[in-house]
Structure formats: structure tokens, C-alpha cells
PDB file of C-alpha atoms in Angstrom:
ATOM      1  CA  MET A   1     -66.969-113.591 -21.769  1.00 39.00           C
ATOM      2  CA  ASP A   2     -64.069-115.720 -21.757  1.00 44.00           C
ATOM      3  CA  THR A   3     -61.193-114.164 -19.598  1.00 45.00           C
ATOM      4  CA  ASP A   4     -58.636-114.401 -22.625  1.00 45.00           C
ATOM      5  CA  GLN A   5     -61.062-112.069 -24.530  1.00 43.00           C
ATOM      6  CA  GLN A   6     -61.767-109.699 -21.636  1.00 44.00           C
ATOM      7  CA  ALA A   7     -57.780-109.486 -21.158  1.00 44.00           C
ATOM      8  CA  VAL A   8     -56.983-108.729 -24.876  1.00 46.00           C
ATOM      9  CA  PRO A   9     -59.543-106.556 -26.218  1.00 44.00           C
ATOM     10  CA  GLU A  10     -58.087-107.277 -29.628  1.00 44.00           C
ATOM     11  CA  PHE A  11     -58.633-111.185 -29.272  1.00 56.00           C
ATOM     12  CA  ASP A  12     -60.867-111.028 -32.362  1.00 67.00           C
ATOM     13  CA  LEU A  13     -57.720-111.870 -34.489  1.00 71.00           C
ATOM     14  CA  SER A  14     -57.814-112.921 -38.167  1.00 80.00           C
ATOM     15  CA  ARG A  15     -57.232-116.661 -39.153  1.00 83.00           C
ATOM     16  CA  ARG A  16     -53.854-115.695 -40.260  1.00 86.00           C
ATOM     17  CA  GLN A  17     -52.753-113.894 -37.083  1.00 81.00           C
ATOM     18  CA  LYS A  18     -53.976-117.079 -34.950  1.00 79.00           C
ATOM     19  CA  ALA A  19     -52.147-119.367 -37.221  1.00 85.00           C
ATOM     20  CA  ARG A  20     -48.826-117.243 -36.717  1.00 86.00           C
ATOM     21  CA  ILE A  21     -49.247-116.959 -32.709  1.00 83.00           C
ATOM     22  CA  VAL A  22     -49.858-120.967 -33.095  1.00 83.00           C
ATOM     23  CA  LEU A  23     -46.596-121.351 -35.480  1.00 88.00           C
ATOM     24  CA  GLU A  24     -44.635-119.148 -33.167  1.00 85.00           C
ATOM     25  CA  SER A  25     -45.549-121.338 -30.119  1.00 84.00           C
ATOM     26  CA  LEU A  26     -44.842-124.537 -31.700  1.00 87.00           C
ATOM     27  CA  ALA A  27     -41.285-123.297 -33.159  1.00 88.00           C
ATOM     28  CA  ARG A  28     -40.502-122.110 -29.596  1.00 83.00           C
ATOM     29  CA  MET A  29     -41.359-125.738 -28.320  1.00 84.00           C
ATOM     30  CA  PHE A  30     -39.357-127.409 -30.969  1.00 87.00           C
ATOM     31  CA  VAL A  31     -36.301-125.226 -30.014  1.00 85.00           C
ATOM     32  CA  GLY A  32     -36.808-126.340 -26.407  1.00 82.00           C
ATOM     33  CA  LEU A  33     -37.030-129.676 -27.095  1.00 84.00           C
ATOM     34  CA  ALA A  34     -33.997-129.649 -29.248  1.00 86.00           C
ATOM     35  CA  PHE A  35     -32.245-128.070 -26.583  1.00 81.00           C
ATOM     36  CA  VAL A  36     -33.387-130.897 -23.996  1.00 81.00           C
ATOM     37  CA  ILE A  37     -32.404-133.454 -26.613  1.00 82.00           C
ATOM     38  CA  VAL A  38     -29.148-131.863 -27.087  1.00 81.00           C
ATOM     39  CA  MET A  39     -28.216-131.879 -23.465  1.00 75.00           C
ATOM     40  CA  MET A  40     -29.242-135.367 -23.394  1.00 75.00           C
ATOM     41  CA  ARG A  41     -27.059-136.527 -26.319  1.00 76.00           C
ATOM     42  CA  LEU A  42     -23.961-134.942 -24.543  1.00 73.00           C
ATOM     43  CA  VAL A  43     -23.920-138.049 -21.946  1.00 69.00           C
ATOM     44  CA  PRO A  44     -21.596-140.512 -23.382  1.00 65.00           C
ATOM     45  CA  VAL A  45     -22.508-143.620 -25.050  1.00 63.00           C
ATOM     46  CA  ASP A  46     -19.473-145.582 -24.255  1.00 63.00           C
ATOM     47  CA  PRO A  47     -19.477-147.341 -20.639  1.00 53.00           C
ATOM     48  CA  HIS A  48     -15.770-146.921 -20.340  1.00 56.00           C
ATOM     49  CA  LEU A  49     -15.887-143.406 -20.271  1.00 57.00           C
ATOM     50  CA  ASN A  50     -15.838-141.310 -16.655  1.00 64.00           C
ATOM     51  CA  LEU A  51     -19.125-141.246 -15.053  1.00 63.00           C
ATOM     52  CA  TRP A  52     -18.504-137.575 -13.862  1.00 72.00           C
ATOM     53  CA  ILE A  53     -20.255-136.253 -17.297  1.00 70.00           C
ATOM     54  CA  PRO A  54     -23.489-138.054 -16.588  1.00 67.00           C
ATOM     55  CA  ILE A  55     -23.426-136.750 -13.160  1.00 72.00           C
ATOM     56  CA  ALA A  56     -22.400-133.146 -14.182  1.00 76.00           C
ATOM     57  CA  MET A  57     -25.159-133.350 -16.883  1.00 73.00           C
ATOM     58  CA  GLY A  58     -27.772-134.218 -14.312  1.00 72.00           C
ATOM     59  CA  ILE A  59     -26.679-131.301 -12.141  1.00 82.00           C
ATOM     60  CA  VAL A  60     -26.539-128.859 -15.083  1.00 80.00           C
ATOM     61  CA  MET A  61     -30.077-130.153 -15.878  1.00 76.00           C
ATOM     62  CA  LEU A  62     -31.450-129.595 -12.567  1.00 78.00           C
ATOM     63  CA  LEU A  63     -29.975-126.077 -12.601  1.00 85.00           C
ATOM     64  CA  ALA A  64     -31.477-125.328 -16.056  1.00 79.00           C
ATOM     65  CA  PHE A  65     -34.821-126.920 -14.859  1.00 77.00           C
ATOM     66  CA  ALA A  66     -35.024-124.278 -12.007  1.00 81.00           C
ATOM     67  CA  TRP A  67     -34.016-121.499 -14.223  1.00 85.00           C
ATOM     68  CA  TYR A  68     -36.322-122.241 -16.845  1.00 80.00           C
ATOM     69  CA  PHE A  69     -39.191-122.784 -14.557  1.00 78.00           C
ATOM     70  CA  ARG A  70     -38.698-119.106 -13.051  1.00 83.00           C
ATOM     71  CA  LEU A  71     -38.266-117.831 -16.558  1.00 83.00           C
ATOM     72  CA  GLN A  72     -41.131-119.109 -17.638  1.00 80.00           C
ATOM     73  CA  LEU A  73     -43.278-117.731 -14.789  1.00 81.00           C
ATOM     74  CA  ARG A  74     -42.314-114.540 -15.523  1.00 84.00           C
ATOM     75  CA  ARG A  75     -43.005-114.834 -19.347  1.00 83.00           C
ATOM     76  CA  ILE A  76     -46.480-116.214 -18.579  1.00 82.00           C
ATOM     77  CA  HIS A  77     -47.112-113.237 -16.644  1.00 80.00           C
ATOM     78  CA  LEU A  78     -45.928-110.826 -19.478  1.00 83.00           C
ATOM     79  CA  ALA A  79     -47.132-112.992 -22.343  1.00 79.00           C
ATOM     80  CA  GLN A  80     -50.138-111.670 -24.739  1.00 79.00           C
ATOM     81  CA  PHE A  81     -51.654-114.916 -24.422  1.00 81.00           C
ATOM     82  CA  PRO A  82     -50.960-116.451 -20.912  1.00 84.00           C
ATOM     83  CA  ARG A  83     -52.639-119.762 -21.582  1.00 82.00           C
ATOM     84  CA  ILE A  84     -50.902-120.498 -24.778  1.00 83.00           C
ATOM     85  CA  GLN A  85     -47.368-119.738 -22.863  1.00 82.00           C
ATOM     86  CA  ALA A  86     -48.280-121.821 -19.853  1.00 83.00           C
ATOM     87  CA  THR A  87     -48.825-124.685 -22.248  1.00 84.00           C
ATOM     88  CA  GLU A  88     -45.555-124.139 -23.708  1.00 84.00           C
ATOM     89  CA  ALA A  89     -43.965-123.967 -20.309  1.00 83.00           C
ATOM     90  CA  LEU A  90     -45.546-127.307 -19.237  1.00 83.00           C
ATOM     91  CA  LEU A  91     -44.649-129.373 -22.242  1.00 84.00           C
ATOM     92  CA  LEU A  92     -41.061-128.233 -21.844  1.00 83.00           C
ATOM     93  CA  LEU A  93     -41.044-128.616 -18.146  1.00 82.00           C
ATOM     94  CA  VAL A  94     -42.269-132.469 -18.536  1.00 85.00           C
ATOM     95  CA  ALA A  95     -39.345-132.811 -21.274  1.00 87.00           C
ATOM     96  CA  MET A  96     -36.895-131.525 -18.880  1.00 83.00           C
ATOM     97  CA  PHE A  97     -38.249-133.382 -16.119  1.00 85.00           C
ATOM     98  CA  LEU A  98     -38.116-136.642 -18.066  1.00 88.00           C
ATOM     99  CA  ALA A  99     -34.518-135.681 -19.569  1.00 87.00           C
ATOM    100  CA  PHE A 100     -33.423-135.650 -15.910  1.00 86.00           C
ATOM    101  CA  PHE A 101     -34.374-139.024 -15.143  1.00 91.00           C
ATOM    102  CA  THR A 102     -33.214-140.322 -18.524  1.00 89.00           C
ATOM    103  CA  VAL A 103     -29.977-139.262 -17.541  1.00 85.00           C
ATOM    104  CA  THR A 104     -29.988-140.543 -13.976  1.00 87.00           C
ATOM    105  CA  TYR A 105     -31.064-144.085 -15.239  1.00 92.00           C
ATOM    106  CA  TYR A 106     -28.594-144.291 -17.987  1.00 88.00           C
ATOM    107  CA  GLY A 107     -25.809-143.018 -15.816  1.00 84.00           C
ATOM    108  CA  MET A 108     -26.645-146.000 -13.255  1.00 88.00           C
ATOM    109  CA  SER A 109     -26.869-148.454 -16.130  1.00 90.00           C
ATOM    110  CA  LEU A 110     -23.446-147.522 -17.168  1.00 84.00           C
ATOM    111  CA  ALA A 111     -21.881-147.349 -13.719  1.00 83.00           C
ATOM    112  CA  GLU A 112     -23.550-150.674 -12.761  1.00 88.00           C
ATOM    113  CA  PRO A 113     -25.113-152.739 -15.735  1.00 89.00           C
ATOM    114  CA  ALA A 114     -26.580-154.904 -13.304  1.00 93.00           C
ATOM    115  CA  SER A 115     -29.190-152.113 -12.033  1.00 94.00           C
ATOM    116  CA  PHE A 116     -31.735-152.723 -14.420  1.00 96.00           C
ATOM    117  CA  SER A 117     -33.248-156.048 -15.852  1.00 95.00           C
ATOM    118  CA  GLU A 118     -31.330-155.115 -18.921  1.00 94.00           C
ATOM    119  CA  ASN A 119     -28.574-152.869 -19.865  1.00 91.00           C
ATOM    120  CA  LEU A 120     -29.968-149.250 -20.618  1.00 91.00           C
ATOM    121  CA  ASP A 121     -28.979-147.288 -23.832  1.00 89.00           C
ATOM    122  CA  GLN A 122     -30.075-143.572 -23.990  1.00 87.00           C
ATOM    123  CA  PHE A 123     -33.407-144.801 -25.663  1.00 90.00           C
ATOM    124  CA  SER A 124     -34.132-147.218 -23.475  1.00 93.00           C
ATOM    125  CA  ALA A 125     -33.297-145.201 -20.559  1.00 93.00           C
ATOM    126  CA  SER A 126     -35.882-142.652 -21.839  1.00 90.00           C
ATOM    127  CA  TYR A 127     -38.400-145.109 -22.407  1.00 94.00           C
ATOM    128  CA  PHE A 128     -38.317-146.382 -18.844  1.00 95.00           C
ATOM    129  CA  ALA A 129     -38.581-142.621 -17.494  1.00 94.00           C
ATOM    130  CA  VAL A 130     -41.628-142.314 -19.756  1.00 92.00           C
ATOM    131  CA  THR A 131     -43.169-145.427 -18.396  1.00 93.00           C
ATOM    132  CA  VAL A 132     -42.618-144.582 -14.721  1.00 92.00           C
ATOM    133  CA  LEU A 133     -43.890-141.241 -15.195  1.00 90.00           C
ATOM    134  CA  ALA A 134     -47.263-142.691 -17.223  1.00 87.00           C
ATOM    135  CA  THR A 135     -47.418-145.411 -14.226  1.00 83.00           C
ATOM    136  CA  VAL A 136     -47.621-147.952 -16.905  1.00 83.00           C
ATOM    137  CA  GLY A 137     -45.204-150.498 -15.720  1.00 77.00           C
ATOM    138  CA  PHE A 138     -44.930-152.820 -18.771  1.00 83.00           C
ATOM    139  CA  GLY A 139     -42.289-154.921 -16.796  1.00 84.00           C
ATOM    140  CA  ASP A 140     -39.933-155.257 -19.732  1.00 90.00           C
ATOM    141  CA  ILE A 141     -37.547-152.936 -17.767  1.00 93.00           C
ATOM    142  CA  THR A 142     -37.419-153.378 -14.108  1.00 93.00           C
ATOM    143  CA  PRO A 143     -34.824-151.683 -11.704  1.00 95.00           C
ATOM    144  CA  VAL A 144     -33.291-154.505 -10.061  1.00 95.00           C
ATOM    145  CA  THR A 145     -30.692-152.987  -7.523  1.00 95.00           C
ATOM    146  CA  ILE A 146     -31.647-150.850  -4.460  1.00 95.00           C
ATOM    147  CA  PRO A 147     -30.139-147.812  -5.537  1.00 93.00           C
ATOM    148  CA  ALA A 148     -31.995-148.139  -9.185  1.00 94.00           C
ATOM    149  CA  ARG A 149     -35.170-149.035  -7.535  1.00 94.00           C
ATOM    150  CA  SER A 150     -34.720-145.986  -4.807  1.00 94.00           C
ATOM    151  CA  VAL A 151     -34.453-143.763  -7.772  1.00 93.00           C
ATOM    152  CA  ALA A 152     -37.384-145.343  -9.588  1.00 94.00           C
ATOM    153  CA  MET A 153     -39.229-144.664  -6.396  1.00 93.00           C
ATOM    154  CA  VAL A 154     -38.039-140.867  -6.271  1.00 92.00           C
ATOM    155  CA  GLN A 155     -39.262-140.508  -9.646  1.00 93.00           C
ATOM    156  CA  MET A 156     -42.576-141.839  -8.800  1.00 92.00           C
ATOM    157  CA  GLY A 157     -42.981-139.556  -5.701  1.00 90.00           C
ATOM    158  CA  PHE A 158     -41.890-136.645  -7.959  1.00 87.00           C
ATOM    159  CA  ASP A 159     -43.847-137.593 -10.664  1.00 87.00           C
ATOM    160  CA  ILE A 160     -47.063-136.899  -8.616  1.00 85.00           C
ATOM    161  CA  ALA A 161     -45.525-133.820  -6.830  1.00 84.00           C
ATOM    162  CA  PHE A 162     -44.297-132.367 -10.368  1.00 78.00           C
ATOM    163  CA  ILE A 163     -47.695-132.826 -12.077  1.00 78.00           C
ATOM    164  CA  ALA A 164     -49.745-131.304  -9.328  1.00 81.00           C
ATOM    165  CA  VAL A 165     -47.567-128.545  -8.259  1.00 81.00           C
ATOM    166  CA  ALA A 166     -46.197-127.534 -11.568  1.00 77.00           C
ATOM    167  CA  VAL A 167     -49.667-127.653 -13.254  1.00 79.00           C
ATOM    168  CA  ARG A 168     -51.111-125.376 -10.511  1.00 83.00           C
ATOM    169  CA  ILE A 169     -48.216-123.068 -10.384  1.00 82.00           C
ATOM    170  CA  VAL A 170     -48.278-122.517 -14.225  1.00 80.00           C
ATOM    171  CA  THR A 171     -51.852-122.521 -14.827  1.00 81.00           C
ATOM    172  CA  GLY A 172     -52.243-120.344 -11.507  1.00 83.00           C
ATOM    173  CA  THR A 173     -49.824-117.710 -13.136  1.00 83.00           C
ATOM    174  CA  ALA A 174     -51.317-117.736 -16.140  1.00 82.00           C
ATOM    175  CA  ASN A 175     -55.045-116.964 -14.798  1.00 83.00           C
ATOM    176  CA  GLN A 176     -53.480-114.205 -12.450  1.00 84.00           C
ATOM    177  CA  ALA A 177     -52.008-112.714 -15.528  1.00 82.00           C
ATOM    178  CA  LEU A 178     -55.314-112.926 -16.978  1.00 81.00           C
ATOM    179  CA  ARG A 179     -57.131-111.502 -14.123  1.00 84.00           C
ATOM    180  CA  ASN A 180     -54.369-108.576 -13.947  1.00 81.00           C
ATOM    181  CA  ARG A 181     -55.169-107.685 -17.503  1.00 77.00           C
ATOM    182  CA  SER A 182     -58.922-107.688 -17.005  1.00 78.00           C
ATOM    183  CA  GLU A 183     -58.510-105.560 -13.868  1.00 79.00           C
ATOM    184  CA  GLN A 184     -56.370-103.101 -16.146  1.00 78.00           C
ATOM    185  CA  ALA A 185     -58.760-103.142 -19.006  1.00 74.00           C
ATOM    186  CA  ASN A 186     -61.604-102.466 -16.319  1.00 78.00           C
ATOM    187  CA  GLY A 187     -59.855 -99.463 -15.008  1.00 72.00           C
ATOM    188  CA  GLY A 188     -59.264-101.398 -11.764  1.00 61.00           C
TER     189      GLY A 188
END
């Protein structure tokens, strides 16, 4: 028997209830993604503006990332369906992770336009962050200066660690929540 079914005796839900659960999950993910996009859009698009704004946004994003990660671990433990909550958490954590590097690359391009093989706008900075995460390396945008290459290298290292550690922690939390429920349901 699947651990989800053991953990939630009322797992025999109607099609309508299952659809509602999925739609609620999607709605929460879209709200979370909208928040991430709004945070990224707060970074100025004009190079003549002060660079403290992208730096401040990066710091705010890191703090929000840490807070959100802790919050999600708690929510997974309490969720009726921990695996659904874990999936939501991972998708939003990846979005926040990429948003941080997008803002970093964009800020670097604003500070020193020669940092990359082309000037980065917000979209191209996001595109570059995703290609680094995916280890695709199309070669159309490349870091040119030592600071830009250093940040790209840091992202590469964090990509490996982030994927391995975050997935392990989040799925481990979901599995632990399911085990706890199973033990409670079996009187243990």
C-alpha cells in the first residue's frame, strides 16, 4: 500500500476533491511565482540608476529565500498531502534561486556592461541564469570578466549543491511527515 494512502485514510477522494486539491496547489504556485517576478521587476531597468537597488534586492531575495525554505519545511510537515506541498516548495525554491542569480547577473551588467559578451537586460539575465542551471551552455551569452565568471562558477557550484540538498531535504521532510502519520494511524 502506498504511504500516501496509509497516512491519509480518507485518500479515497472524489475526482472533484482531487481536482480542487490540484487547483489550490497550482494557485499557490502561481501566487508564489508572481511574487518572485514582482521582486525581480523591482530592479531598475535604467543603467544610470544607483546600483544599490539590485544589491539590496539580492539581499532581500536571499533573506526571503531562507525564510521561505524554513516555512515550506514546516508546511510540508503539517500538510494533508506532503508530497504535493513538497513539489510546490521545490518549484518555488528553484524560481527564487534563479531569481537571485538573475538579479545578480543583471546588476553586474548594469555596473560593468563588458562583464558579459553582450549587455544583459532582465530577460537575458534570466535566460543566462537558467542556461547555467541547466548546464546547457549555448555560448550566446558568456561571462567575460573575472567577477562575472566567478559568479557564474559560484552558481554552478550552488546549482549542484542546491539541487542535491534541497531535493533531499524537502523530499525527506515529506517522507518523514508521511511516516509520522502512518505511525499515528497505526497507533504507534
